[in-house]
mmCIF file of C-alpha atoms in Angstrom:
data_model
loop_
_atom_site.group_PDB
_atom_site.id
_atom_site.type_symbol
_atom_site.label_atom_id
_atom_site.label_comp_id
_atom_site.label_asym_id
_atom_site.label_seq_id
_atom_site.Cartn_x
_atom_site.Cartn_y
_atom_site.Cartn_z
ATOM 1 C CA MET A 9 -61.163 26.741 -167.532
ATOM 2 C CA ILE A 10 -63.489 29.222 -165.887
ATOM 3 C CA HIS A 11 -65.664 28.112 -168.868
ATOM 4 C CA PHE A 12 -65.637 24.937 -168.674
ATOM 5 C CA LEU A 13 -66.650 25.235 -165.013
ATOM 6 C CA ASN A 14 -69.820 27.192 -165.472
ATOM 7 C CA GLN A 15 -70.970 24.614 -168.391
ATOM 8 C CA LEU A 16 -70.556 21.661 -165.208
ATOM 9 C CA PRO A 17 -73.964 22.323 -163.637
ATOM 10 C CA ASP A 18 -75.277 21.232 -167.074
ATOM 11 C CA GLN A 19 -73.457 18.794 -167.980
ATOM 12 C CA HIS A 20 -73.984 17.039 -164.411
ATOM 13 C CA ASP A 21 -77.453 17.641 -163.849
ATOM 14 C CA GLY A 22 -76.601 19.518 -161.048
ATOM 15 C CA VAL A 23 -74.228 17.363 -159.472
ATOM 16 C CA PHE A 24 -71.626 19.998 -159.204
ATOM 17 C CA SER A 25 -73.983 23.302 -158.027
ATOM 18 C CA LYS A 26 -72.749 26.655 -157.875
ATOM 19 C CA ASP A 27 -74.099 26.966 -154.239
ATOM 20 C CA THR A 28 -72.567 23.510 -152.507
ATOM 21 C CA THR A 29 -69.317 22.261 -155.083
ATOM 22 C CA SER A 30 -66.326 22.889 -152.763
ATOM 23 C CA PHE A 31 -62.657 23.365 -154.538
ATOM 24 C CA LEU A 32 -59.177 23.245 -153.679
ATOM 25 C CA ASP A 33 -56.658 24.864 -155.496
ATOM 26 C CA LEU A 34 -53.210 23.309 -155.455
ATOM 27 C CA GLY A 35 -50.523 26.259 -155.950
ATOM 28 C CA CYS A 36 -53.190 28.974 -155.264
ATOM 29 C CA GLY A 37 -50.443 31.953 -155.513
ATOM 30 C CA ASN A 38 -52.183 35.317 -154.755
ATOM 31 C CA GLY A 39 -55.583 33.201 -155.195
ATOM 32 C CA SER A 40 -57.288 34.521 -158.621
ATOM 33 C CA MET A 41 -58.616 31.384 -159.592
ATOM 34 C CA LEU A 42 -60.329 31.155 -156.569
ATOM 35 C CA PHE A 43 -61.906 34.777 -156.408
ATOM 36 C CA THR A 44 -62.417 34.302 -160.084
ATOM 37 C CA LEU A 45 -65.000 31.880 -159.300
ATOM 38 C CA ARG A 46 -66.825 33.315 -155.853
ATOM 39 C CA GLU A 47 -67.411 36.099 -159.289
ATOM 40 C CA ASN A 48 -68.659 33.400 -160.906
ATOM 41 C CA GLY A 49 -71.255 31.963 -158.548
ATOM 42 C CA TRP A 50 -69.536 29.538 -157.507
ATOM 43 C CA SER A 51 -70.063 29.758 -153.530
ATOM 44 C CA GLY A 52 -69.574 26.649 -152.382
ATOM 45 C CA GLN A 53 -66.474 25.958 -149.663
ATOM 46 C CA ALA A 54 -63.416 27.461 -151.725
ATOM 47 C CA LEU A 55 -59.419 26.630 -150.216
ATOM 48 C CA GLY A 56 -56.399 28.013 -151.712
ATOM 49 C CA VAL A 57 -53.181 26.394 -150.580
ATOM 50 C CA ASP A 58 -49.256 27.089 -152.122
ATOM 51 C CA TYR A 59 -45.888 25.560 -150.465
ATOM 52 C CA SER A 60 -44.873 29.340 -150.348
ATOM 53 C CA PRO A 61 -45.939 31.126 -147.282
ATOM 54 C CA GLN A 62 -45.525 34.671 -148.804
ATOM 55 C CA SER A 63 -47.968 33.092 -151.684
ATOM 56 C CA VAL A 64 -49.741 32.421 -148.899
ATOM 57 C CA GLN A 65 -50.314 35.380 -146.932
ATOM 58 C CA LEU A 66 -50.685 37.695 -150.568
ATOM 59 C CA ALA A 67 -53.714 35.885 -151.338
ATOM 60 C CA ARG A 68 -55.170 36.407 -147.689
ATOM 61 C CA GLN A 69 -53.998 40.082 -148.102
ATOM 62 C CA VAL A 70 -56.207 40.210 -151.358
ATOM 63 C CA CYS A 71 -59.531 38.390 -150.281
ATOM 64 C CA VAL A 72 -59.772 41.053 -146.798
ATOM 65 C CA ALA A 73 -59.439 44.198 -149.629
ATOM 66 C CA LYS A 74 -61.418 42.292 -152.162
ATOM 67 C CA ALA A 75 -63.923 42.240 -148.568
ATOM 68 C CA GLU A 76 -63.585 45.526 -147.536
ATOM 69 C CA GLU A 77 -63.687 46.701 -151.251
ATOM 70 C CA VAL A 78 -67.016 45.148 -151.442
ATOM 71 C CA ALA A 79 -68.601 46.545 -147.512
ATOM 72 C CA GLN A 80 -67.670 49.688 -149.083
ATOM 73 C CA SER A 81 -69.332 49.888 -152.090
ATOM 74 C CA GLY A 82 -72.578 48.157 -150.954
ATOM 75 C CA GLY A 83 -72.388 45.106 -152.894
ATOM 76 C CA GLU A 84 -73.020 41.465 -152.777
ATOM 77 C CA VAL A 85 -71.493 39.781 -149.428
ATOM 78 C CA LEU A 86 -69.454 36.463 -151.372
ATOM 79 C CA PRO A 87 -68.358 33.683 -148.821
ATOM 80 C CA PRO A 88 -64.737 33.582 -147.891
ATOM 81 C CA VAL A 89 -62.025 31.817 -149.562
ATOM 82 C CA ARG A 90 -59.444 29.662 -147.369
ATOM 83 C CA PHE A 91 -55.931 30.308 -147.512
ATOM 84 C CA ALA A 92 -52.947 27.975 -146.056
ATOM 85 C CA GLU A 93 -49.661 27.013 -146.747
ATOM 86 C CA TRP A 94 -49.518 22.636 -147.170
ATOM 87 C CA ASP A 95 -46.632 21.030 -149.271
ATOM 88 C CA ILE A 96 -48.118 18.455 -151.563
ATOM 89 C CA MET A 97 -45.773 16.118 -151.627
ATOM 90 C CA ASN A 98 -45.187 15.391 -148.045
ATOM 91 C CA GLY A 99 -47.906 17.342 -146.615
ATOM 92 C CA SER A 100 -50.649 15.614 -144.622
ATOM 93 C CA TYR A 101 -54.248 15.814 -145.652
ATOM 94 C CA GLU A 102 -55.978 16.161 -142.321
ATOM 95 C CA THR A 103 -54.509 19.788 -142.864
ATOM 96 C CA VAL A 104 -56.519 19.852 -146.165
ATOM 97 C CA ARG A 105 -59.631 18.221 -146.140
ATOM 98 C CA ALA A 106 -63.582 20.004 -146.167
ATOM 99 C CA ARG A 107 -65.745 20.576 -144.277
ATOM 100 C CA GLU A 108 -68.876 19.113 -144.141
ATOM 101 C CA THR A 109 -71.365 20.942 -145.401
ATOM 102 C CA GLY A 110 -74.299 21.610 -143.039
ATOM 103 C CA SER A 111 -72.077 20.191 -140.173
ATOM 104 C CA GLU A 112 -71.604 22.406 -136.704
ATOM 105 C CA SER A 113 -69.128 19.618 -135.233
ATOM 106 C CA GLU A 114 -65.339 18.831 -137.132
ATOM 107 C CA ASN A 115 -66.409 16.733 -139.524
ATOM 108 C CA TYR A 116 -64.860 16.087 -142.149
ATOM 109 C CA ARG A 117 -64.976 14.976 -145.720
ATOM 110 C CA ALA A 118 -62.424 14.880 -149.869
ATOM 111 C CA TRP A 119 -63.284 18.087 -152.075
ATOM 112 C CA ASP A 120 -65.366 17.646 -155.313
ATOM 113 C CA ILE A 121 -63.477 19.570 -157.270
ATOM 114 C CA VAL A 122 -59.586 19.859 -157.654
ATOM 115 C CA LEU A 123 -57.418 22.728 -159.714
ATOM 116 C CA ASP A 124 -53.701 22.498 -160.818
ATOM 117 C CA LYS A 125 -52.805 25.422 -162.947
ATOM 118 C CA GLY A 126 -49.220 25.280 -163.029
ATOM 119 C CA THR A 127 -47.953 22.850 -160.059
ATOM 120 C CA PHE A 128 -47.470 19.704 -161.592
ATOM 121 C CA ASP A 129 -45.451 21.716 -164.184
ATOM 122 C CA ALA A 130 -43.305 22.511 -161.499
ATOM 123 C CA VAL A 131 -42.991 19.307 -159.488
ATOM 124 C CA SER A 132 -42.298 17.736 -162.998
ATOM 125 C CA LEU A 133 -38.850 20.033 -163.065
ATOM 126 C CA SER A 134 -37.650 19.053 -159.995
ATOM 127 C CA GLU A 135 -34.590 16.428 -159.837
ATOM 128 C CA GLU A 136 -36.151 15.304 -156.548
ATOM 129 C CA ARG A 137 -36.552 11.461 -155.529
ATOM 130 C CA THR A 138 -38.342 10.070 -152.511
ATOM 131 C CA GLU A 139 -36.527 7.095 -150.473
ATOM 132 C CA SER A 140 -37.844 4.164 -152.983
ATOM 133 C CA GLY A 141 -35.966 6.439 -156.080
ATOM 134 C CA ARG A 142 -38.925 7.658 -157.650
ATOM 135 C CA ARG A 143 -39.327 11.151 -159.357
ATOM 136 C CA LEU A 144 -42.050 13.476 -157.939
ATOM 137 C CA CYS A 145 -43.989 13.700 -160.462
ATOM 138 C CA GLU A 146 -44.277 9.925 -160.191
ATOM 139 C CA VAL A 147 -45.412 10.620 -156.958
ATOM 140 C CA TYR A 148 -47.754 13.055 -157.654
ATOM 141 C CA PRO A 149 -51.225 11.813 -159.032
ATOM 142 C CA GLU A 150 -51.008 8.784 -156.836
ATOM 143 C CA ARG A 151 -50.859 11.991 -153.969
ATOM 144 C CA VAL A 152 -53.952 13.903 -155.945
ATOM 145 C CA LEU A 153 -56.531 11.173 -155.565
ATOM 146 C CA PRO A 154 -56.629 10.781 -151.973
ATOM 147 C CA LEU A 155 -57.629 15.042 -152.025
ATOM 148 C CA LEU A 156 -61.285 14.214 -154.038
ATOM 149 C CA ARG A 157 -64.304 12.390 -153.099
ATOM 150 C CA LYS A 158 -65.465 9.677 -155.343
ATOM 151 C CA GLY A 159 -66.976 10.911 -158.600
ATOM 152 C CA GLY A 160 -64.941 14.500 -158.371
ATOM 153 C CA LEU A 161 -62.871 15.854 -160.838
ATOM 154 C CA PHE A 162 -59.383 17.030 -160.943
ATOM 155 C CA LEU A 163 -58.602 19.796 -163.882
ATOM 156 C CA ILE A 164 -55.457 20.508 -164.505
ATOM 157 C CA THR A 165 -53.542 23.242 -166.885
ATOM 158 C CA SER A 166 -49.673 22.762 -168.132
ATOM 159 C CA CYS A 167 -47.780 24.830 -170.643
ATOM 160 C CA ASN A 168 -45.390 21.598 -170.499
ATOM 161 C CA TRP A 169 -47.188 18.724 -171.059
ATOM 162 C CA THR A 170 -49.271 17.468 -174.271
ATOM 163 C CA GLU A 171 -53.069 16.592 -173.155
ATOM 164 C CA ASP A 172 -51.471 12.711 -174.601
ATOM 165 C CA GLU A 173 -48.884 13.017 -172.023
ATOM 166 C CA LEU A 174 -50.871 14.104 -169.515
ATOM 167 C CA THR A 175 -53.607 11.487 -170.567
ATOM 168 C CA LYS A 176 -50.680 9.075 -169.517
ATOM 169 C CA TRP A 177 -49.210 10.414 -166.687
ATOM 170 C CA PHE A 178 -52.994 10.757 -164.654
ATOM 171 C CA ALA A 179 -55.356 8.211 -166.505
ATOM 172 C CA VAL A 180 -52.923 5.309 -167.416
ATOM 173 C CA GLY A 181 -49.236 5.508 -165.426
ATOM 174 C CA SER A 182 -50.417 6.764 -162.147
ATOM 175 C CA ARG A 183 -51.627 3.525 -161.162
ATOM 176 C CA ASP A 184 -49.856 0.873 -162.641
ATOM 177 C CA GLY A 185 -47.649 -1.132 -161.038
ATOM 178 C CA GLU A 186 -48.090 0.673 -157.129
ATOM 179 C CA ASP A 187 -49.253 -0.449 -154.197
ATOM 180 C CA GLY A 188 -49.040 2.672 -152.327
ATOM 181 C CA GLY A 189 -47.122 2.926 -149.893
ATOM 182 C CA GLU A 190 -44.820 5.975 -148.255
ATOM 183 C CA ASP A 191 -45.113 7.826 -151.358
ATOM 184 C CA GLY A 192 -48.943 7.351 -152.246
ATOM 185 C CA ALA A 193 -52.259 6.145 -151.405
ATOM 186 C CA SER A 194 -53.251 2.573 -151.826
ATOM 187 C CA ARG A 195 -54.911 1.368 -154.566
ATOM 188 C CA GLU A 196 -58.404 1.893 -152.278
ATOM 189 C CA GLU A 197 -57.914 4.832 -153.513
ATOM 190 C CA GLY A 198 -58.924 4.312 -156.613
ATOM 191 C CA ARG A 199 -58.016 6.028 -160.260
ATOM 192 C CA PHE A 200 -57.996 8.782 -162.717
ATOM 193 C CA VAL A 201 -60.291 8.454 -165.860
ATOM 194 C CA PRO A 202 -60.820 11.240 -168.662
ATOM 195 C CA ALA A 203 -63.580 13.119 -168.265
ATOM 196 C CA GLY A 204 -62.965 16.578 -170.401
ATOM 197 C CA ARG A 205 -60.959 18.744 -171.840
ATOM 198 C CA VAL A 206 -60.860 22.494 -172.615
ATOM 199 C CA GLN A 207 -60.502 23.768 -176.524
ATOM 200 C CA TYR A 208 -57.725 26.608 -176.400
ATOM 201 C CA ARG A 209 -56.655 28.480 -180.366
ATOM 202 C CA THR A 210 -54.499 25.912 -181.762
ATOM 203 C CA PHE A 211 -51.522 27.487 -184.459
ATOM 204 C CA SER A 212 -50.117 25.125 -187.626
ATOM 205 C CA PHE A 213 -46.579 23.818 -187.766
ATOM 206 C CA GLY A 214 -45.116 21.295 -189.892
ATOM 207 C CA GLY A 215 -48.910 20.400 -191.042
ATOM 208 C CA VAL A 216 -48.904 19.126 -187.381
ATOM 209 C CA LYS A 217 -52.348 21.339 -185.444
ATOM 210 C CA GLY A 218 -51.050 22.024 -181.557
ATOM 211 C CA GLN A 219 -51.886 23.852 -178.582
ATOM 212 C CA THR A 220 -49.327 26.270 -176.594
ATOM 213 C CA ILE A 221 -51.250 25.190 -173.620
ATOM 214 C CA SER A 222 -53.342 22.008 -172.498
ATOM 215 C CA THR A 223 -56.203 21.482 -169.949
ATOM 216 C CA LEU A 224 -57.454 18.477 -169.221
ATOM 217 C CA CYS A 225 -60.782 17.309 -167.068
ATOM 218 C CA PHE A 226 -60.384 13.567 -164.743
ATOM 219 C CA ARG A 227 -62.715 12.019 -162.823
ATOM 220 C CA LYS A 228 -62.423 9.531 -159.923
ATOM 221 C CA VAL A 229 -63.862 6.346 -160.576
#
């Protein structure tokens, strides 16, 4: 995924600049993905959110430890990464908005890139349903949409779903026949369209090729 992201500045004529592109990591765990992005030169706003308070606490501790390590070694000081406890299915969007770049006021905006590495997989395993009877995985794409600005990218990595299945969840089925309401966003929030994929090593079984992990990129339009 990191290699895919590092190619974005060249592929999109600087729209996704390493200096300004903002990242939101859904289900950040110990924050390793965002720390790796920092190490690869991505210096824009970065926020990691997780349902688990223990994960958020650990990520913050790792962030402090990394900052102390840099200070002691005299290395380049990287912009801090923020972490917050947040429930993707029920949390308020105001908690996770990106701050306006270069603004001293409390103005907020949507994110340039949203990352999901296993969170949708976890949500898909839940048998819980909304008040209207929908499974949480059916609502999930609608919950992600408002987090992104128009033209922003959503990168999702899954070990449970194939590329075709992910496409049906996010680019085909996520908006069909639904008006949103209490379960998610309205149609005004736009939709996802396929925008790329990460190529992994494949294997063959019974004459069919496959891979154990899928990473797709969707653009909000």
